[in-house]
Each structure stands twice: as structure tokens, then as C-alpha cells.
Tab-separated table of C-alpha atoms in Angstrom:
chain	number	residue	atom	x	y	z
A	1	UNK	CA	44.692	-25.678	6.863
A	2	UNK	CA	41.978	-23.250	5.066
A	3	UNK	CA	41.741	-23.315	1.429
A	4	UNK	CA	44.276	-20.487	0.991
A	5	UNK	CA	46.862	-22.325	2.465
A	6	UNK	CA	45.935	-25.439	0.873
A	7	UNK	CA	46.230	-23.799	-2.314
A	8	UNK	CA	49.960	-21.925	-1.632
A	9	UNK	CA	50.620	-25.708	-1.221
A	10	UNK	CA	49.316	-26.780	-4.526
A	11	UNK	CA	51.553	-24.438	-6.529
A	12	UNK	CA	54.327	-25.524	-4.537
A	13	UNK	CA	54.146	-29.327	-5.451
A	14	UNK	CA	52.099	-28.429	-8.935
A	15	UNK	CA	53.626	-25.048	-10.490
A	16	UNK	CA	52.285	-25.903	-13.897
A	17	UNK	CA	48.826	-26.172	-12.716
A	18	UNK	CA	46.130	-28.323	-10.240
A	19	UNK	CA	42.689	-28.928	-10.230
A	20	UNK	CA	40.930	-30.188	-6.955
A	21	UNK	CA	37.362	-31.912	-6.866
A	22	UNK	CA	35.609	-32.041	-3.318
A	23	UNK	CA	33.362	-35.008	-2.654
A	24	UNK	CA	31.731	-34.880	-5.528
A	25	UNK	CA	28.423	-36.397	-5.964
A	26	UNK	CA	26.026	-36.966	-8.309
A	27	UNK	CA	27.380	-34.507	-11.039
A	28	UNK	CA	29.036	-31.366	-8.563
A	29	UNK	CA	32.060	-30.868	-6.165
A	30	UNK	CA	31.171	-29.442	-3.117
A	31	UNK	CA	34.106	-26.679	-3.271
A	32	UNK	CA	36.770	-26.874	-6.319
A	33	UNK	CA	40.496	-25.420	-6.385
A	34	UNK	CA	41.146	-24.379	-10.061
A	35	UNK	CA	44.767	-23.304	-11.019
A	36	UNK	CA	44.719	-24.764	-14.463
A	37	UNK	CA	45.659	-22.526	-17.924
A	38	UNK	CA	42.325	-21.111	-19.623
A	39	UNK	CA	44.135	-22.874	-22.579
A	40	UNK	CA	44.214	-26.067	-21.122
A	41	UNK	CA	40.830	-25.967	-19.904
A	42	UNK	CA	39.266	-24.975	-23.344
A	43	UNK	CA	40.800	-27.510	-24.911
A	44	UNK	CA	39.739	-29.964	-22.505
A	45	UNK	CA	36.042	-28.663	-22.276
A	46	UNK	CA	35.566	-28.186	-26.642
A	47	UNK	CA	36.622	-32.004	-26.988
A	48	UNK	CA	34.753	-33.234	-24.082
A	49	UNK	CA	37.878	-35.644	-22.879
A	50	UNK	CA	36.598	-35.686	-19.039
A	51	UNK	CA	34.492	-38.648	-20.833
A	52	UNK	CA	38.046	-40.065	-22.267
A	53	UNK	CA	40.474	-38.976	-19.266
A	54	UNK	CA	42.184	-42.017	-18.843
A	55	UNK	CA	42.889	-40.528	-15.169
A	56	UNK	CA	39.333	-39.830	-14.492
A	57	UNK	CA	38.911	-43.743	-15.057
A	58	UNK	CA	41.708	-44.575	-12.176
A	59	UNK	CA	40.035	-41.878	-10.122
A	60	UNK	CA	36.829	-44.156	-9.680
A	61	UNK	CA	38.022	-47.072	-9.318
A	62	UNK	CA	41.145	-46.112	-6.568
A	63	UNK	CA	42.460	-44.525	-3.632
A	64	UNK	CA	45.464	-43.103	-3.592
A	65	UNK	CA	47.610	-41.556	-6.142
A	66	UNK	CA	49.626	-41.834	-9.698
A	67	UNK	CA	51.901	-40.661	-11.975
A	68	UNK	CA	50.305	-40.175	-15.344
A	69	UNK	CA	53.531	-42.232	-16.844
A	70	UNK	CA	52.355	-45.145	-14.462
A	71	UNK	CA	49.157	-45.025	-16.084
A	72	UNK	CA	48.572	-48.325	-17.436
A	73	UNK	CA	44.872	-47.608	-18.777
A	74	UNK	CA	43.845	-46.974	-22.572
A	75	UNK	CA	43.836	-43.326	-23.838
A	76	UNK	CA	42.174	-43.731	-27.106
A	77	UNK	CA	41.479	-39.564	-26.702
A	78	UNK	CA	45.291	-38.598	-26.557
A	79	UNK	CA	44.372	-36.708	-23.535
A	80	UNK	CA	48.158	-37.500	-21.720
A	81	UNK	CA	49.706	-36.352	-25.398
A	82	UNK	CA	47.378	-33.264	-25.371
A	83	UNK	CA	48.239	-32.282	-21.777
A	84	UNK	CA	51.980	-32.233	-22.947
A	85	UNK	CA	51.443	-29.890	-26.103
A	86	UNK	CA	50.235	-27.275	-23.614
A	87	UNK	CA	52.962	-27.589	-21.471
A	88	UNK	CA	51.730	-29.719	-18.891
A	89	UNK	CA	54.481	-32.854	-19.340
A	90	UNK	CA	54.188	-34.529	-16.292
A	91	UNK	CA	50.947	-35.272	-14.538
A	92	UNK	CA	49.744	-36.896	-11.530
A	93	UNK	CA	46.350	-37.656	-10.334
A	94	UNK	CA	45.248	-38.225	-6.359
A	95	UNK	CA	41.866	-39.830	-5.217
A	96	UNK	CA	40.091	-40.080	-1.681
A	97	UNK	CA	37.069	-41.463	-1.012
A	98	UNK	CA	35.718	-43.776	2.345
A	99	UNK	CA	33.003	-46.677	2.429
A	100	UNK	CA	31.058	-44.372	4.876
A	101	UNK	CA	31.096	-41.107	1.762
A	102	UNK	CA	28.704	-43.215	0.258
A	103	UNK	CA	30.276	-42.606	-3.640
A	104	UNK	CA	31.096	-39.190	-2.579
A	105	UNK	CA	35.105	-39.035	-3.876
A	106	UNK	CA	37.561	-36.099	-4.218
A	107	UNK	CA	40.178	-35.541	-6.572
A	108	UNK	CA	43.192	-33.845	-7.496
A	109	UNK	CA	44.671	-33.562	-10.823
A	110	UNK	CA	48.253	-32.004	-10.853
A	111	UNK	CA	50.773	-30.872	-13.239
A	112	UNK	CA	54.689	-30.221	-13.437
A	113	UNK	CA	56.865	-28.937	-16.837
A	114	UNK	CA	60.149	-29.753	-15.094
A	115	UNK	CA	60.138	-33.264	-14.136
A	116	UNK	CA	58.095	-36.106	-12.322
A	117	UNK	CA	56.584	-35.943	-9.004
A	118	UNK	CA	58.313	-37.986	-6.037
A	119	UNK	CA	57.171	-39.695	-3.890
A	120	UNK	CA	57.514	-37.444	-1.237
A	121	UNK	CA	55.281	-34.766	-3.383
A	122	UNK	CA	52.692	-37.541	-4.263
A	123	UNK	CA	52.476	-38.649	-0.233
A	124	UNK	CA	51.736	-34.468	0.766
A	125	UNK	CA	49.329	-34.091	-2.104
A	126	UNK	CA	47.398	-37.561	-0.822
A	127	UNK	CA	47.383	-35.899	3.074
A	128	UNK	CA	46.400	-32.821	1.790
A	129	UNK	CA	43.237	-33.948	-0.491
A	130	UNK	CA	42.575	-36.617	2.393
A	131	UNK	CA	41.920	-33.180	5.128
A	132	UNK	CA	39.917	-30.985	2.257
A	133	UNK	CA	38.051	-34.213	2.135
A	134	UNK	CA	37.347	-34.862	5.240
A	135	UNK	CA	36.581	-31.197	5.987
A	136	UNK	CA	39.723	-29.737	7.599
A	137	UNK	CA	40.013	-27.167	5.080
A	138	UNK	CA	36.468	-25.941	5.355
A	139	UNK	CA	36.090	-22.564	5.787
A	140	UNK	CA	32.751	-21.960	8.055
A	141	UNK	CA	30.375	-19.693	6.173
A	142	UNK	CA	27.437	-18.114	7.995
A	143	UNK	CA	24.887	-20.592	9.431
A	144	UNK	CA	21.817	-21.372	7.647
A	145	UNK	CA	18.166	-20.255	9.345
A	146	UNK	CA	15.631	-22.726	10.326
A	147	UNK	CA	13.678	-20.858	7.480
A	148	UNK	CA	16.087	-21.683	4.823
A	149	UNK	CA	16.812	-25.338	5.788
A	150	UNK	CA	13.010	-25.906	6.106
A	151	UNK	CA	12.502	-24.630	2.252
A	152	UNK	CA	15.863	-26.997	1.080
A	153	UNK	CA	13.944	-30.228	3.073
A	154	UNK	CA	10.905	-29.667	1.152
A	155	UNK	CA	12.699	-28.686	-2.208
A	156	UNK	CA	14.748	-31.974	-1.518
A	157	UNK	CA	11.564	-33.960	-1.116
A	158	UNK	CA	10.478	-33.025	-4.558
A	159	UNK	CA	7.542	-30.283	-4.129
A	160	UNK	CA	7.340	-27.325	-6.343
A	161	UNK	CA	8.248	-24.216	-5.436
A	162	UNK	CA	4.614	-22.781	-5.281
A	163	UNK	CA	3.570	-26.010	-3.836
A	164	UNK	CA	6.517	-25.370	-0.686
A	165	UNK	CA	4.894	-21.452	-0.636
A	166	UNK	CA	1.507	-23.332	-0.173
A	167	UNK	CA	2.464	-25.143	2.466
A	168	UNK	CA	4.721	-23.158	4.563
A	169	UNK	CA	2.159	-20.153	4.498
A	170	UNK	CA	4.381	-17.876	2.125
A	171	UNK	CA	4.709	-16.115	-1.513
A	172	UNK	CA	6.758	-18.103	-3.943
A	173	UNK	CA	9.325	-15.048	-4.366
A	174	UNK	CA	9.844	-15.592	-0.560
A	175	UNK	CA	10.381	-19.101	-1.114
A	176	UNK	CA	13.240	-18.405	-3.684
A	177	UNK	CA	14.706	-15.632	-1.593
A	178	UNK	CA	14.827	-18.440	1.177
A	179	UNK	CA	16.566	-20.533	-1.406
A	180	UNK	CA	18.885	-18.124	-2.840
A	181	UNK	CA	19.899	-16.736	0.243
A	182	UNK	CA	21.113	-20.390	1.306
A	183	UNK	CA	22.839	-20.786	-2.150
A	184	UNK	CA	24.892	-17.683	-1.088
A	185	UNK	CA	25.864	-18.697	2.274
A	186	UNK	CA	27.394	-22.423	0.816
A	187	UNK	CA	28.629	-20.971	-2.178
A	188	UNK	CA	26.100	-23.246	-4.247
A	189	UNK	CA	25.773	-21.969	-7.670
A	190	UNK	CA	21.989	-22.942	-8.132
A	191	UNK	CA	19.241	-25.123	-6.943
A	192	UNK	CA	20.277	-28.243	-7.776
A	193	UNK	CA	23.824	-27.777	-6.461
A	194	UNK	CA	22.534	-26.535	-2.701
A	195	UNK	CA	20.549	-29.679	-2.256
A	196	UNK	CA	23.905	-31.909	-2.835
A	197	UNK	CA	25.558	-29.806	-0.182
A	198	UNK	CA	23.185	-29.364	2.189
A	199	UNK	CA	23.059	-33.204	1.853
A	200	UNK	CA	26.719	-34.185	2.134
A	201	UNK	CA	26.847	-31.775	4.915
A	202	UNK	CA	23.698	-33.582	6.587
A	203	UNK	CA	22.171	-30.497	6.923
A	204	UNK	CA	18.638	-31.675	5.879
């Protein structure tokens, strides 16, 4: 199932909006699925409540997934009353993660106006985070050059960018042309964000 699909599924099971984290590491998801209101996501940025989000709280400490009315965690923040004054009244939240992911987890956060989720919806939203996950949603982008992945190994052991130019017998520009061309071809939105693919990916 490619993302596309993956998404059409989403809106099916979450019609008032989803958000979907992919092994996320140290601070970024590899690939994200965003189909949350602006409003909702203003809000949530301005007052800073990922810190608060009850349901971020279950997400790292579980496997498995929740209906925000099972919730039985404190939510000092009023994040669950918030989420209802913009129309979001019933939420759910899904986590994966395996021993071998080493901290690497993925999330889902979903939303309904109507009514609860069943089970039924809960159990397809589990299977589907489970395969983006584990990679069956991956959509293969174009392979990275011997070039690039040498320039991420040394950027990942720390050295400067003039001090990887130095070494591999190149400019500087032509190290960051390296680097930005291998930003394009994961979709990694800058430096920092390439090396925590091209880890999880074991490409270095």
C-alpha cells in the first residue's frame, strides 16, 4: 500500500482529520501524513501542548491503540477539551514501535465529529501504521551515489563541512551540493534530518 492509498484510508476511518508520525527518532519522523485543520494545528503549535498531549504520553510508553475517552492519564493542558472546540470530538491515538527500532516509534493521531471509533476501525488503523512502519508503504525514491553517501558518513561522524572537502579532495560548495542533492532524493528537509534517515534506513 503506497502512501496515497494509505492516506484514502485515513480519511475513511478519520474524516475529521489524522496525523501520522514515521519512526521517529531523535526529534524527526522519517515521512509524516498530515490531514489535520490549519486551525487545529495553530492552536496546537501557539500553546505548545505536544509537551502536555496527554496522548503523546500513552504514545511512549505503549503499543497499540486508544480511544481518547479511554484515556486514563492527566490533561492538566485541556488538550482533549481543546480538540473538541474545533470540532474534533472524538479522538483516537495508535502507536508501533519493536525492541529491534531501537526507540524509533510511529504514531497516528486520528479524529471523528460523528461518533467513536470501533474496534474494527481502531484494529485497520493499528495494521495500517504497523506496514508504514515497517516500510510497506515506502515509496522508493532514486538511489543515493556512492558520492553522496560517502559525504553523509563523514557528516555523520562529526567533521565539518570544509574539513569533509579537505579530505575527500573537493570544494566545500561540492560538498553541500553532495548533501543537498541527497536531502532531495529522501525528502529530508535539512542536514540534520538526512543523517536520521540515512541512519534508520542503514544507509551509512
Amino acid at each position: 500500500m503506497n502512501l496515497s492509498k494509505s492516506r484514502n484510508t485515513l480519511e475513511q476511518i478519520a474524516p475529521a482529520g489524522f496525523y501520522v508520525a514515521l519512526r521517529v527518532g531523535y526529534s524527526f519522523p522519517e515521512e509524516e501524513l498530515n490531514g489535520l485543520d490549519p486551525g487545529w494545528i495553530e492552536t496546537y503549535t501557539q500553546l505548545g501542548l505536544v509537551m502536555q498531549d496527554p496522548s503523546m504520553r500513552w504514545v511512549y510508553a505503549h503499543n497499540g491503540a486508544v480511544r481518547w475517552s479511554e484515556l486514563e492519564l492527566p490533561d492538566p493542558a485541556g488538550v482533549i477539551g481543546l480538540a473538541r472546540k474545533a470540532g474534533l470530538n472524538w479522538g483516537a491515538t495508535v502507536a508501533f514501535c519493536r525492541p529491534e527500532d531501537a526507540g524509533r516509534r510511529s504514531y497516528a493521531m486520528l479524529f471523528r465529529a460523528d461518533r467513536n471509533f470501533t474496534q474494527d476501525e481502531l484494529d485497520a488503523a493499528y495494521a495500517l501504521l504497523r506496514d508504514l512502519h515497517l516500510g510497506a508503504g515506502r515509496e522508493a525514491g532514486p538511489a543515493l551515489t556512492e558520492a553522496e553517501l560517502e559525504a553523509i558518513r563523514l557528516r555523520a561522524g562529526g567533521k565539518l563541512l570544509k574539513q569533509i572537502a579537505a579530505e575527500i579532495g573537493i570544494s566545500e560548495s561540492a560538498v553541500k551540493a553532495r548533501l543537498a542533492s541527497a536531502c532531495r532524493k529522501t525528502g529530508a528537509k535539512n542536514a540534520i534530518e538526512l543523517l536520521s534517515i540515512a541512519t534508520t534506513r542503514r544507509m551509512i
